[in-house]
Amino acid sequence: MNQPESISDEALRAGIINFLETAPAAYMPGATVDTVIFGFHKGKLKVLLLRFGNSSYFVLPGGYIGKEESLDQAAMRLLQERTRLENIYLEQFYTSGSADRSKDSPAKAILQEMIGPIPNNSWFDQRFISVCYYALVDDTKVNPVTEAFFTEVKWFDINKLPKLLYDHQPIIQKALKRLQADLDEKLVGFNLMSETFTMNELQKLYEAVYQKELVRTNFQRKMLGLGVLERLEKQYNGKSHKAPYLYRFTQADDAV
Amino acid sequence: MNQPESISDEALRAGIINFLETAPAAYMPGATVDTVIFGFHKGKLKVLLLRFGNSSYFVLPGGYIGKEESLDQAAMRLLQERTRLENIYLEQFYTSGSADRSKDSPAKAILQEMIGPIPNNSWFDQRFISVCYYALVDDTKVNPVTEAFFTEVKWFDINKLPKLLYDHQPIIQKALKRLQADLDEKLVGFNLMSETFTMNELQKLYEAVYQKELVRTNFQRKMLGLGVLERLEKQYNGKSHKAPYLYRFTQADDAV
DNA sequence: CATTATTGTATCAATTCGATACAATAGCCC
DNA sequence: GGGCTATTGTATCGAATTGATACAATAATG
């Protein structure tokens, strides 16, 4: 995982002052994109979060929308900047826009503590609505990068989230609800798996998303019955029991 | 249905010039709310649209977001202004934001033809993203009102929509898809019915939303099996056949 | 080579769902 | 009034789906 190249507070401050000047010409006012990036690792459903400055708060990866960019393009660009991946499954699921959703946030205070005073009524003091996406990534391929005043990029268990700024906590919950609804409906789960996987691994994923246990034999019957799995050679993994088959998802995806 | 009090082009022009001056202080920049208002009438699923000026184009009812208003509040306010109803079922389903979604639209040309030249780079020339809601109303209770440069408020069959400005056509299609998904899942359909109804009327609604015929006997079994219908007295409607029961929806709604 | 944990498959029963049958009934027509 | 018709409410049959359980296969282990 790439950690940020150490950057001096001076340089950071200069960068932010510069950003404040250039942002209004470059980005849409009043709107951001935030993305809940889901990953699956060791049987747990994870979310990628950024540590805000040197505080104990985290935020969702996100950013601003270029003046000539669609929302989808902005979300994809920001996602690629953060994960260095192409062809990511990305779905818009909600737009958050209470009038005070950023008002009580300690974000600006934290930033000022890092780099000194920031002008009032600047770009950061706008009211923003946030167009929210969720993304599904194969966490074995992700190489998260951070930048600027985010001092850490980290995967968190969906059930052990840290303190979050703004309304990012409820947004993650909404993303999970939507993922649960999409999992069976659109078979999006395979975007979270590596190329090949065992039935057990797939079941663990479904259990992590639905947050409940499933009956192994019936799960297997259901998955095989979908007709979207190709059975590969067996995987001898050195465990003292029958070796499981490997499977591959065959894109029977008729682009809903 | 209230038609607009006739208003002179002079007064309209003055109103718009005034709006252009006051809007930036009153509303969020770059964002609108648009609502697909569904109704159900004589077995057909309908959408409420506004005629834009004296053109043959229609638009979704919508408007701007007050600086101190949440998105939900703005949507509800605009809906009440248009329908004079309280307690409307309202659901956010999508945010539209391609960079050029309003660029090719003849909206401004139509407006200028009505009231003369409008300054360039004014409020109307911004790029807007649109946070989209759908609403379900009992059309027997709706008394739609129009205003300003909308010269008509009209219900359209979902399958016989007029020419629409901006990207309002695909937005309506997305709203329908979402309504289809919500109909069984959240039992929202009853918001489209009057207080009491026959099983046949309810079936017609489901058929209109799903756009396909359903088997009467199985539909009845399914609906009664949900345990959310209270059977009332029979309705002798003067037709030469067995009189149907009336039903009422009993809010077994555990607020998903 | 028996033991153990896990995997793949089969099967039984319960439930759901599509299709069909049929009795009840309100008004119409004669 | 009595048969006719269209519609309504309910029951039922069989097929498909789903939950629960049984069991054989097998890869290491000791």
Coordinates of C-alpha atoms (C1' of nucleotides) in Angstrom, one line a residue:
Chain A
M1 CA 0.0 0.0 0.0
N2 CA 1.5 3.3 -1.0
Q3 CA 1.8 5.7 1.8
P4 CA 2.0 9.4 0.9
E5 CA 5.4 10.8 0.0
S6 CA 6.1 12.9 3.1
I7 CA 5.2 16.5 2.3
S8 CA 6.1 19.5 4.3
D9 CA 3.3 21.5 5.9
E10 CA 4.7 24.5 4.0
A11 CA 4.2 22.8 0.7
L12 CA 0.8 21.5 1.8
R13 CA -0.3 24.9 2.8
A14 CA 0.9 26.4 -0.5
G15 CA -0.9 23.6 -2.4
I16 CA -4.2 24.3 -0.6
I17 CA -4.0 28.1 -1.1
N18 CA -3.4 27.4 -4.7
F19 CA -6.3 25.0 -4.8
L20 CA -8.6 27.5 -3.2
E21 CA -7.8 29.9 -6.1
T22 CA -8.2 27.5 -8.9
A23 CA -11.0 25.3 -7.7
P24 CA -13.9 27.6 -8.6
A25 CA -12.9 27.8 -12.2
A26 CA -12.2 24.0 -12.4
Y27 CA -15.1 22.4 -10.6
M28 CA -18.8 22.5 -10.3
P29 CA -19.9 24.5 -7.2
G30 CA -21.8 22.9 -4.4
A31 CA -21.4 19.3 -5.4
T32 CA -19.0 16.5 -4.6
V33 CA -18.8 12.8 -5.5
D34 CA -18.1 10.3 -2.7
T35 CA -17.5 6.6 -3.2
V36 CA -17.9 3.7 -0.9
I37 CA -15.3 1.3 -2.2
F38 CA -16.0 -2.3 -1.1
G39 CA -13.4 -5.0 -1.0
F40 CA -13.5 -8.5 0.3
H41 CA -10.6 -9.9 2.3
K42 CA -10.2 -13.0 4.5
G43 CA -14.0 -13.5 4.7
K44 CA -14.7 -9.9 5.7
L45 CA -16.4 -7.1 3.8
K46 CA -14.2 -4.1 3.8
V47 CA -14.5 -0.4 3.0
L48 CA -11.6 1.8 1.9
L49 CA -11.2 5.0 3.9
L50 CA -8.8 7.9 4.1
R51 CA -7.4 9.3 7.3
F52 CA -8.1 13.0 7.4
G53 CA -4.9 14.8 8.2
N54 CA -3.3 13.5 11.3
S55 CA -6.7 13.3 13.1
S56 CA -8.4 10.1 14.2
Y57 CA -11.2 10.8 11.7
F58 CA -11.6 9.1 8.4
V59 CA -13.6 10.0 5.2
L60 CA -14.8 8.4 2.1
P61 CA -12.7 8.8 -1.0
G62 CA -14.2 11.5 -3.1
G63 CA -13.7 14.8 -4.7
Y64 CA -15.0 17.5 -7.0
I65 CA -16.7 17.4 -10.3
G66 CA -14.9 18.9 -13.3
K67 CA -16.9 21.5 -15.1
E68 CA -17.0 19.4 -18.3
E69 CA -17.2 16.1 -16.6
S70 CA -20.3 14.0 -16.0
L71 CA -21.0 12.6 -12.5
D72 CA -20.1 9.1 -13.6
Q73 CA -16.9 10.3 -15.2
A74 CA -15.9 12.2 -12.1
A75 CA -16.6 9.2 -9.9
M76 CA -14.6 6.9 -12.2
R77 CA -11.7 9.4 -12.4
L78 CA -11.5 9.8 -8.6
L79 CA -11.7 6.0 -8.2
Q80 CA -8.9 5.4 -10.6
E81 CA -6.8 8.1 -8.9
R82 CA -7.3 6.2 -5.6
T83 CA -7.0 2.6 -6.7
R84 CA -5.1 2.6 -10.0
L85 CA -7.6 0.2 -11.4
E86 CA -9.4 0.2 -14.7
N87 CA -12.9 -1.3 -15.4
I88 CA -14.2 -0.9 -11.9
Y89 CA -17.8 -1.8 -11.1
L90 CA -19.4 1.5 -10.1
E91 CA -22.9 2.3 -9.2
Q92 CA -24.6 5.5 -8.1
F93 CA -26.9 4.9 -5.2
Y94 CA -27.8 8.0 -3.4
T95 CA -27.4 11.8 -3.2
S96 CA -27.0 13.3 0.2
G97 CA -28.1 16.9 0.7
S98 CA -29.2 18.0 4.1
A99 CA -28.5 21.7 4.5
D100 CA -26.1 21.2 7.4
R101 CA -24.4 17.9 6.5
S102 CA -21.0 19.5 6.7
K103 CA -21.6 22.2 9.2
D104 CA -20.8 20.5 12.4
S105 CA -17.9 18.6 11.0
P106 CA -14.5 19.1 12.5
A107 CA -12.9 18.9 9.1
K108 CA -11.9 22.5 8.7
A109 CA -10.6 22.7 12.3
I110 CA -8.4 19.7 11.7
L111 CA -7.1 21.2 8.5
Q112 CA -6.3 24.5 10.1
E113 CA -4.5 22.8 12.9
M114 CA -2.3 21.2 10.3
I115 CA -1.5 24.1 8.0
G116 CA -2.7 27.3 9.7
P117 CA -5.6 29.6 9.0
I118 CA -7.7 29.2 5.9
P119 CA -9.7 32.1 4.6
N120 CA -13.4 32.2 5.5
N121 CA -16.1 31.9 2.8
S122 CA -13.6 30.0 0.7
W123 CA -14.3 27.0 -1.5
F124 CA -14.4 24.7 1.6
D125 CA -17.1 26.8 3.2
Q126 CA -19.7 26.1 0.6
R127 CA -22.6 23.9 1.2
F128 CA -22.0 20.7 -0.8
I129 CA -24.4 18.0 -1.8
S130 CA -22.7 14.6 -2.3
V131 CA -23.5 12.3 -5.1
C132 CA -22.7 8.9 -3.7
Y133 CA -21.4 5.8 -5.6
Y134 CA -20.4 2.4 -4.5
A135 CA -17.6 0.5 -6.1
L136 CA -16.7 -3.2 -6.0
V137 CA -13.0 -4.1 -6.4
D138 CA -10.9 -7.2 -6.3
D139 CA -8.8 -6.2 -3.3
T140 CA -5.9 -8.3 -4.5
K141 CA -5.5 -6.0 -7.4
V142 CA -5.9 -2.7 -5.5
N143 CA -2.9 -0.6 -4.7
P144 CA -4.5 2.3 -2.9
V145 CA -2.7 5.7 -3.1
T146 CA -3.2 8.7 -0.9
E147 CA -2.3 12.3 -1.4
A148 CA -2.4 15.8 0.0
F149 CA -3.8 15.9 3.5
F150 CA -4.9 12.3 3.7
T151 CA -2.2 10.6 5.8
E152 CA -3.4 7.0 5.4
V153 CA -5.5 4.8 3.2
K154 CA -6.9 1.9 5.0
W155 CA -9.4 -1.0 4.6
F156 CA -11.9 -1.2 7.4
D157 CA -14.2 -4.1 8.3
I158 CA -17.7 -2.9 7.6
N159 CA -18.6 -3.8 11.2
K160 CA -15.6 -2.0 12.7
L161 CA -15.6 1.4 11.1
P162 CA -13.6 4.3 12.6
K163 CA -15.0 7.7 13.4
L164 CA -16.1 9.3 10.2
L165 CA -16.5 12.9 9.2
Y166 CA -19.6 14.5 7.7
D167 CA -22.5 12.1 7.1
H168 CA -20.2 9.4 5.8
Q169 CA -21.3 6.9 8.3
P170 CA -24.9 6.7 7.3
I171 CA -23.9 6.9 3.6
I172 CA -21.9 3.7 4.1
Q173 CA -24.9 2.0 5.6
K174 CA -27.0 3.0 2.7
A175 CA -24.4 1.7 0.3
L176 CA -24.4 -1.7 2.1
K177 CA -28.2 -1.9 1.8
R178 CA -28.0 -1.2 -1.8
L179 CA -25.2 -3.7 -2.3
Q180 CA -27.4 -6.3 -0.5
A181 CA -30.2 -5.6 -2.9
D182 CA -28.0 -5.8 -6.0
L183 CA -26.1 -8.9 -5.0
D184 CA -28.7 -11.4 -6.0
E185 CA -30.4 -9.2 -8.5
K186 CA -27.5 -8.3 -10.6
L187 CA -24.9 -10.8 -9.6
V188 CA -22.4 -8.0 -8.9
G189 CA -20.7 -10.0 -6.2
F190 CA -18.1 -11.5 -8.5
N191 CA -16.6 -8.1 -8.9
L192 CA -15.3 -8.5 -5.4
M193 CA -13.7 -11.9 -6.0
S194 CA -10.4 -12.7 -7.7
E195 CA -10.5 -14.4 -11.1
T196 CA -11.0 -17.9 -9.6
F197 CA -12.4 -18.9 -6.3
T198 CA -13.8 -21.8 -4.4
M199 CA -17.5 -22.2 -3.6
N200 CA -16.6 -21.7 0.1
E201 CA -15.0 -18.3 -0.7
L202 CA -18.0 -17.2 -2.6
Q203 CA -20.3 -18.3 0.2
K204 CA -18.2 -16.3 2.7
L205 CA -18.7 -13.3 0.5
Y206 CA -22.5 -13.7 0.4
E207 CA -22.5 -14.2 4.2
A208 CA -20.4 -11.1 4.7
V209 CA -22.7 -9.0 2.6
Y210 CA -26.0 -10.3 4.0
Q211 CA -24.5 -10.5 7.4
K212 CA -26.0 -13.9 8.1
E213 CA -25.0 -17.5 7.7
L214 CA -26.2 -19.5 4.8
V215 CA -26.7 -23.3 4.4
R216 CA -23.8 -24.6 2.5
T217 CA -25.5 -27.2 0.4
N218 CA -28.4 -25.0 -0.7
F219 CA -26.0 -22.2 -1.4
Q220 CA -24.0 -24.4 -3.7
R221 CA -27.1 -25.6 -5.5
K222 CA -28.3 -22.1 -6.0
M223 CA -25.0 -20.8 -7.4
L224 CA -24.5 -23.7 -9.7
G225 CA -28.1 -23.3 -10.8
L226 CA -27.5 -19.8 -12.0
G227 CA -25.5 -21.1 -14.9
V228 CA -22.8 -18.4 -14.6
L229 CA -20.0 -20.5 -13.1
E230 CA -17.5 -22.4 -15.0
R231 CA -15.9 -25.2 -13.1
L232 CA -12.1 -25.4 -13.4
E233 CA -9.6 -28.0 -12.1
K234 CA -9.6 -28.9 -8.4
Q235 CA -7.5 -27.0 -6.0
Y236 CA -5.2 -29.2 -3.9
N237 CA -4.5 -26.8 -1.0
G238 CA -2.8 -29.1 1.4
K239 CA -5.7 -29.3 3.8
S240 CA -6.7 -32.7 5.2
H241 CA -9.9 -33.1 3.3
K242 CA -11.5 -33.3 -0.1
A243 CA -10.0 -30.7 -2.4
P244 CA -12.6 -28.1 -3.7
Y245 CA -13.1 -27.1 -7.3
L246 CA -12.1 -23.7 -8.5
Y247 CA -14.7 -21.7 -10.3
R248 CA -14.7 -18.8 -12.7
F249 CA -17.5 -16.3 -13.3
T250 CA -18.6 -16.5 -16.9
Q251 CA -19.9 -13.1 -17.9
A252 CA -23.5 -14.2 -18.8
D253 CA -24.1 -10.5 -18.1
D254 CA -26.9 -9.2 -20.4
A255 CA -26.2 -5.7 -19.3
V256 CA -29.3 -4.9 -17.3
Chain B
M1 CA -57.5 21.4 -12.7
N2 CA -56.3 25.0 -12.1
Q3 CA -55.1 26.7 -15.2
P4 CA -52.8 29.6 -14.7
E5 CA -54.2 33.0 -14.2
S6 CA -53.5 34.7 -17.4
I7 CA -50.4 36.7 -17.1
S8 CA -49.1 39.3 -19.5
D9 CA -45.8 38.8 -21.2
E10 CA -44.7 42.1 -19.7
A11 CA -45.4 40.9 -16.2
L12 CA -43.8 37.6 -16.9
R13 CA -40.7 39.2 -18.3
A14 CA -40.4 41.4 -15.2
G15 CA -40.8 38.4 -13.0
I16 CA -38.1 36.5 -14.7
I17 CA -35.7 39.4 -14.7
N18 CA -36.4 39.7 -11.0
F19 CA -35.8 36.0 -10.5
L20 CA -32.5 36.2 -12.3
E21 CA -31.4 38.8 -9.8
T22 CA -32.6 37.1 -6.7
A23 CA -32.0 33.4 -7.5
P24 CA -28.2 33.3 -6.8
A25 CA -28.8 34.5 -3.2
A26 CA -31.8 32.2 -2.6
Y27 CA -30.8 28.9 -4.2
M28 CA -28.0 26.5 -4.4
P29 CA -26.0 26.9 -7.5
G30 CA -25.8 24.1 -10.1
A31 CA -28.5 21.8 -8.7
T32 CA -32.1 21.3 -9.3
V33 CA -34.8 18.8 -8.0
D34 CA -37.1 17.1 -10.5
T35 CA -39.9 14.9 -9.6
V36 CA -41.7 12.2 -11.6
I37 CA -45.2 12.4 -10.2
F38 CA -47.1 9.1 -10.8
G39 CA -50.8 8.9 -10.8
F40 CA -53.3 6.1 -11.7
H41 CA -56.4 6.8 -13.6
K42 CA -58.8 4.5 -15.4
G43 CA -56.4 1.7 -15.5
K44 CA -53.5 3.7 -16.8
L45 CA -50.3 4.8 -15.2
K46 CA -49.9 8.5 -15.6
V47 CA -47.2 11.1 -15.2
L48 CA -47.8 14.8 -14.4
L49 CA -46.0 17.1 -16.8
L50 CA -45.8 20.9 -17.4
R51 CA -46.1 22.5 -20.8
F52 CA -43.1 24.7 -21.3
G53 CA -44.3 28.1 -22.4
N54 CA -46.5 27.9 -25.4
S55 CA -44.2 25.3 -27.0
S56 CA -45.1 21.7 -27.7
Y57 CA -42.5 20.6 -25.2
F58 CA -43.2 19.4 -21.7
V59 CA -41.0 19.2 -18.6
L60 CA -41.0 17.4 -15.2
P61 CA -42.1 19.5 -12.3
G62 CA -39.1 20.6 -10.4
G63 CA -37.2 23.6 -9.2
Y64 CA -34.3 24.9 -7.2
I65 CA -33.0 24.1 -3.8
G66 CA -33.2 26.7 -1.1
K67 CA -29.9 27.5 0.5
E68 CA -31.1 26.3 3.9
E69 CA -33.2 23.5 2.6
S70 CA -32.4 19.8 2.3
L71 CA -32.9 18.0 -1.0
D72 CA -35.9 16.1 0.5
Q73 CA -37.4 19.3 1.8
A74 CA -37.0 21.0 -1.5
A75 CA -38.6 18.1 -3.3
M76 CA -41.5 18.1 -0.9
R77 CA -42.0 21.8 -1.1
L78 CA -42.0 21.8 -4.9
L79 CA -44.4 18.9 -4.9
Q80 CA -46.8 20.6 -2.6
E81 CA -46.7 23.8 -4.6
R82 CA -47.7 21.7 -7.6
T83 CA -50.3 19.4 -6.2
R84 CA -51.5 21.0 -3.0
L85 CA -51.2 17.7 -1.2
E86 CA -49.7 16.8 2.1
N87 CA -48.1 13.5 3.1
I88 CA -47.1 12.5 -0.4
Y89 CA -45.0 9.4 -0.9
L90 CA -41.7 10.7 -2.2
E91 CA -38.6 8.7 -3.0
Q92 CA -35.2 9.9 -4.4
F93 CA -34.0 7.5 -7.1
Y94 CA -31.3 9.0 -9.2
T95 CA -29.1 12.0 -9.9
S96 CA -28.6 13.0 -13.4
G97 CA -25.4 14.9 -14.2
S98 CA -23.9 14.6 -17.7
A99 CA -22.0 17.7 -18.5
D100 CA -24.3 18.6 -21.4
R101 CA -27.6 17.5 -20.2
S102 CA -29.2 20.9 -20.8
K103 CA -27.0 22.2 -23.5
D104 CA -28.9 21.1 -26.5
S105 CA -32.2 21.9 -25.0
P106 CA -34.5 24.4 -26.8
A107 CA -35.6 25.6 -23.4
K108 CA -34.0 29.0 -23.5
A109 CA -34.9 29.7 -27.1
I110 CA -38.6 29.0 -26.2
L111 CA -38.4 31.3 -23.3
Q112 CA -36.8 34.1 -25.2
E113 CA -39.4 33.8 -27.9
M114 CA -42.0 34.3 -25.2
I115 CA -40.6 37.2 -23.4
G116 CA -37.6 38.6 -25.3
P117 CA -33.9 38.4 -24.8
I118 CA -32.5 37.0 -21.6
P119 CA -28.9 37.9 -20.5
N120 CA -26.2 35.5 -21.3
N121 CA -24.3 33.8 -18.5
S122 CA -27.3 34.3 -16.3
W123 CA -28.7 31.8 -13.7
F124 CA -30.3 29.7 -16.5
D125 CA -27.0 29.2 -18.3
Q126 CA -25.4 27.3 -15.5
R127 CA -24.7 23.6 -15.7
F128 CA -27.2 21.9 -13.4
I129 CA -27.3 18.5 -12.0
S130 CA -30.7 17.2 -11.2
V131 CA -31.6 15.2 -8.1
C132 CA -34.6 13.1 -9.2
Y133 CA -37.5 11.9 -7.1
Y134 CA -40.6 10.0 -7.8
A135 CA -43.9 10.7 -6.1
L136 CA -47.0 8.6 -5.8
V137 CA -50.3 10.4 -5.5
D138 CA -53.9 9.5 -5.4
D139 CA -55.0 11.3 -8.5
T140 CA -58.5 11.8 -7.2
K141 CA -57.1 14.2 -4.6
V142 CA -54.7 16.1 -6.8
N143 CA -55.5 19.6 -7.9
P144 CA -52.5 20.5 -10.0
V145 CA -51.6 24.1 -10.3
T146 CA -49.2 25.8 -12.7
E147 CA -47.5 29.1 -12.7
A148 CA -45.2 31.5 -14.5
F149 CA -44.2 30.2 -17.9
F150 CA -45.8 26.8 -17.7
T151 CA -49.0 27.1 -19.6
E152 CA -50.5 23.7 -18.8
V153 CA -50.4 21.0 -16.3
K154 CA -51.4 17.6 -17.7
W155 CA -51.4 13.9 -16.9
F156 CA -49.8 11.8 -19.6
D157 CA -50.1 8.1 -20.1
I158 CA -46.7 6.6 -19.3
N159 CA -46.8 5.0 -22.8
K160 CA -47.8 8.2 -24.6
L161 CA -45.5 10.8 -23.4
P162 CA -45.1 14.1 -25.3
K163 CA -41.8 15.6 -26.4
L164 CA -39.8 16.4 -23.3
L165 CA -37.0 18.9 -22.7
Y166 CA -33.6 18.1 -21.3
D167 CA -33.1 14.5 -20.3
H168 CA -36.5 14.2 -18.8
Q169 CA -37.5 11.3 -21.0
P170 CA -34.9 8.8 -19.8
I171 CA -35.4 10.1 -16.2
I172 CA -39.0 9.0 -16.4
Q173 CA -38.0 5.6 -17.7
K174 CA -35.6 5.2 -14.7
A175 CA -38.4 6.3 -12.4
L176 CA -40.6 3.6 -13.8
K177 CA -37.9 0.9 -13.3
R178 CA -37.5 2.0 -9.8
L179 CA -41.2 2.0 -9.1
Q180 CA -41.4 -1.5 -10.5
A181 CA -38.7 -2.6 -8.1
D182 CA -40.3 -0.9 -5.2
L183 CA -43.9 -2.0 -5.9
D184 CA -43.6 -5.6 -4.5
E185 CA -40.7 -4.8 -2.2
K186 CA -42.2 -1.9 -0.3
L187 CA -45.8 -2.2 -1.2
V188 CA -45.8 1.4 -2.3
G189 CA -48.6 0.9 -4.8
F190 CA -51.3 1.7 -2.4
N191 CA -50.2 5.3 -2.4
L192 CA -51.6 5.5 -6.0
M193 CA -55.0 4.2 -5.0
S194 CA -57.9 5.9 -3.4
E195 CA -58.8 5.0 0.2
T196 CA -60.9 2.0 -0.8
F197 CA -60.7 -0.1 -4.0
T198 CA -61.6 -3.4 -5.5
M199 CA -59.2 -6.2 -6.2
N200 CA -59.7 -5.6 -9.9
E201 CA -58.6 -2.0 -9.6
L202 CA -55.6 -3.0 -7.6
Q203 CA -54.7 -5.6 -10.3
K204 CA -55.0 -3.0 -13.0
L205 CA -52.5 -0.9 -11.2
Y206 CA -50.0 -3.7 -10.9
E207 CA -50.5 -4.5 -14.6
A208 CA -50.0 -0.9 -15.5
V209 CA -46.8 -0.6 -13.5
Y210 CA -45.3 -4.0 -14.6
Q211 CA -46.7 -3.4 -18.1
K212 CA -47.9 -7.0 -18.4
E213 CA -51.0 -9.0 -17.6
L214 CA -51.3 -10.9 -14.4
V215 CA -53.5 -14.0 -13.7
R216 CA -56.4 -12.8 -11.7
T217 CA -56.8 -15.7 -9.3
N218 CA -53.2 -15.9 -8.4
F219 CA -52.9 -12.1 -8.0
Q220 CA -55.8 -12.2 -5.6
R221 CA -54.3 -15.0 -3.6
K222 CA -51.0 -13.2 -3.4
M223 CA -52.5 -9.8 -2.3
L224 CA -54.7 -11.4 0.3
G225 CA -51.7 -13.4 1.5
L226 CA -49.8 -10.3 2.3
G227 CA -52.0 -9.6 5.2
V228 CA -52.2 -5.9 4.6
L229 CA -55.7 -5.7 3.2
E230 CA -58.8 -5.2 5.2
R231 CA -62.0 -6.4 3.6
L232 CA -64.9 -4.0 3.7
E233 CA -68.5 -4.3 2.6
K234 CA -69.4 -5.4 -0.9
Q235 CA -69.7 -2.8 -3.6
Y236 CA -72.9 -3.1 -5.6
N237 CA -71.9 -1.2 -8.7
G238 CA -74.9 -1.9 -11.0
K239 CA -72.9 -4.3 -13.2
S240 CA -74.6 -7.5 -14.2
H241 CA -72.4 -9.9 -12.2
K242 CA -71.3 -10.7 -8.7
A243 CA -70.5 -7.5 -6.7
P244 CA -66.8 -7.2 -5.6
Y245 CA -65.6 -6.5 -2.1
L246 CA -64.0 -3.2 -1.3
Y247 CA -60.6 -3.3 0.4
R248 CA -58.6 -0.9 2.4
F249 CA -54.8 -0.9 2.9
T250 CA -53.9 -1.4 6.5
Q251 CA -50.7 0.4 7.2
A252 CA -48.7 -2.7 8.3
D253 CA -45.8 -0.5 7.3
D254 CA -42.8 -1.0 9.5
A255 CA -41.0 2.0 8.0
V256 CA -38.3 0.4 5.9
Chain C
dC1 C1' -5.3 -47.7 7.2
dA2 C1' -8.5 -45.8 10.2
dT3 C1' -9.6 -40.9 11.4
dT4 C1' -11.1 -36.2 10.4
dA5 C1' -12.7 -32.2 8.1
dT6 C1' -14.6 -30.7 4.1
dT7 C1' -16.7 -31.1 -0.3
dG8 C1' -20.1 -32.5 -3.9
dT9 C1' -24.5 -34.4 -4.7
dA10 C1' -28.9 -36.6 -3.7
dT11 C1' -33.3 -36.6 -1.6
dC12 C1' -37.4 -35.7 1.2
dA13 C1' -40.7 -32.4 2.8
dA14 C1' -42.6 -27.9 3.0
dT15 C1' -43.7 -24.0 0.5
dT16 C1' -44.6 -21.2 -3.4
dC17 C1' -46.4 -20.5 -7.8
dG18 C1' -48.8 -21.1 -12.5
dA19 C1' -52.8 -23.0 -14.3
dT20 C1' -57.4 -24.6 -14.1
dA21 C1' -61.9 -25.7 -12.3
dC22 C1' -66.0 -24.3 -10.2
dA23 C1' -69.5 -22.3 -7.3
dA24 C1' -71.7 -17.8 -6.1
dT25 C1' -74.0 -13.7 -7.5
dA26 C1' -75.8 -9.2 -9.6
dG27 C1' -78.0 -7.5 -13.1
dC28 C1' -80.1 -8.3 -17.8
dC29 C1' -83.4 -10.2 -21.0
dC30 C1' -87.3 -12.8 -22.1
Chain D
dG1 C1' -89.8 -15.4 -12.2
dG2 C1' -86.1 -18.1 -14.5
dG3 C1' -82.4 -18.7 -17.5
dC4 C1' -78.2 -16.1 -19.3
dT5 C1' -73.8 -13.8 -18.8
dA6 C1' -69.9 -11.6 -17.0
dT7 C1' -67.4 -11.3 -13.0
dT8 C1' -65.8 -12.6 -8.5
dG9 C1' -64.1 -15.5 -4.7
dT10 C1' -62.1 -19.8 -3.5
dA11 C1' -60.2 -24.4 -4.0
dT12 C1' -57.1 -27.6 -6.1
dC13 C1' -53.7 -30.0 -9.0
dG14 C1' -49.1 -30.3 -10.4
dA15 C1' -44.7 -28.1 -11.2
dA16 C1' -41.0 -25.5 -9.5
dT17 C1' -38.4 -23.7 -5.7
dT18 C1' -36.5 -23.9 -1.2
dG19 C1' -35.1 -25.6 3.6
dA20 C1' -33.2 -29.5 5.9
dT21 C1' -30.8 -33.6 6.1
dA22 C1' -28.3 -37.7 4.6
dC23 C1' -24.4 -39.6 2.6
dA24 C1' -20.6 -40.9 -0.3
dA25 C1' -16.0 -39.1 -1.9
dT26 C1' -11.5 -37.5 -0.8
dA27 C1' -7.0 -35.3 0.8
dA28 C1' -4.2 -35.0 4.4
dT29 C1' -2.9 -36.8 9.2
dG30 C1' -0.9 -39.9 12.5

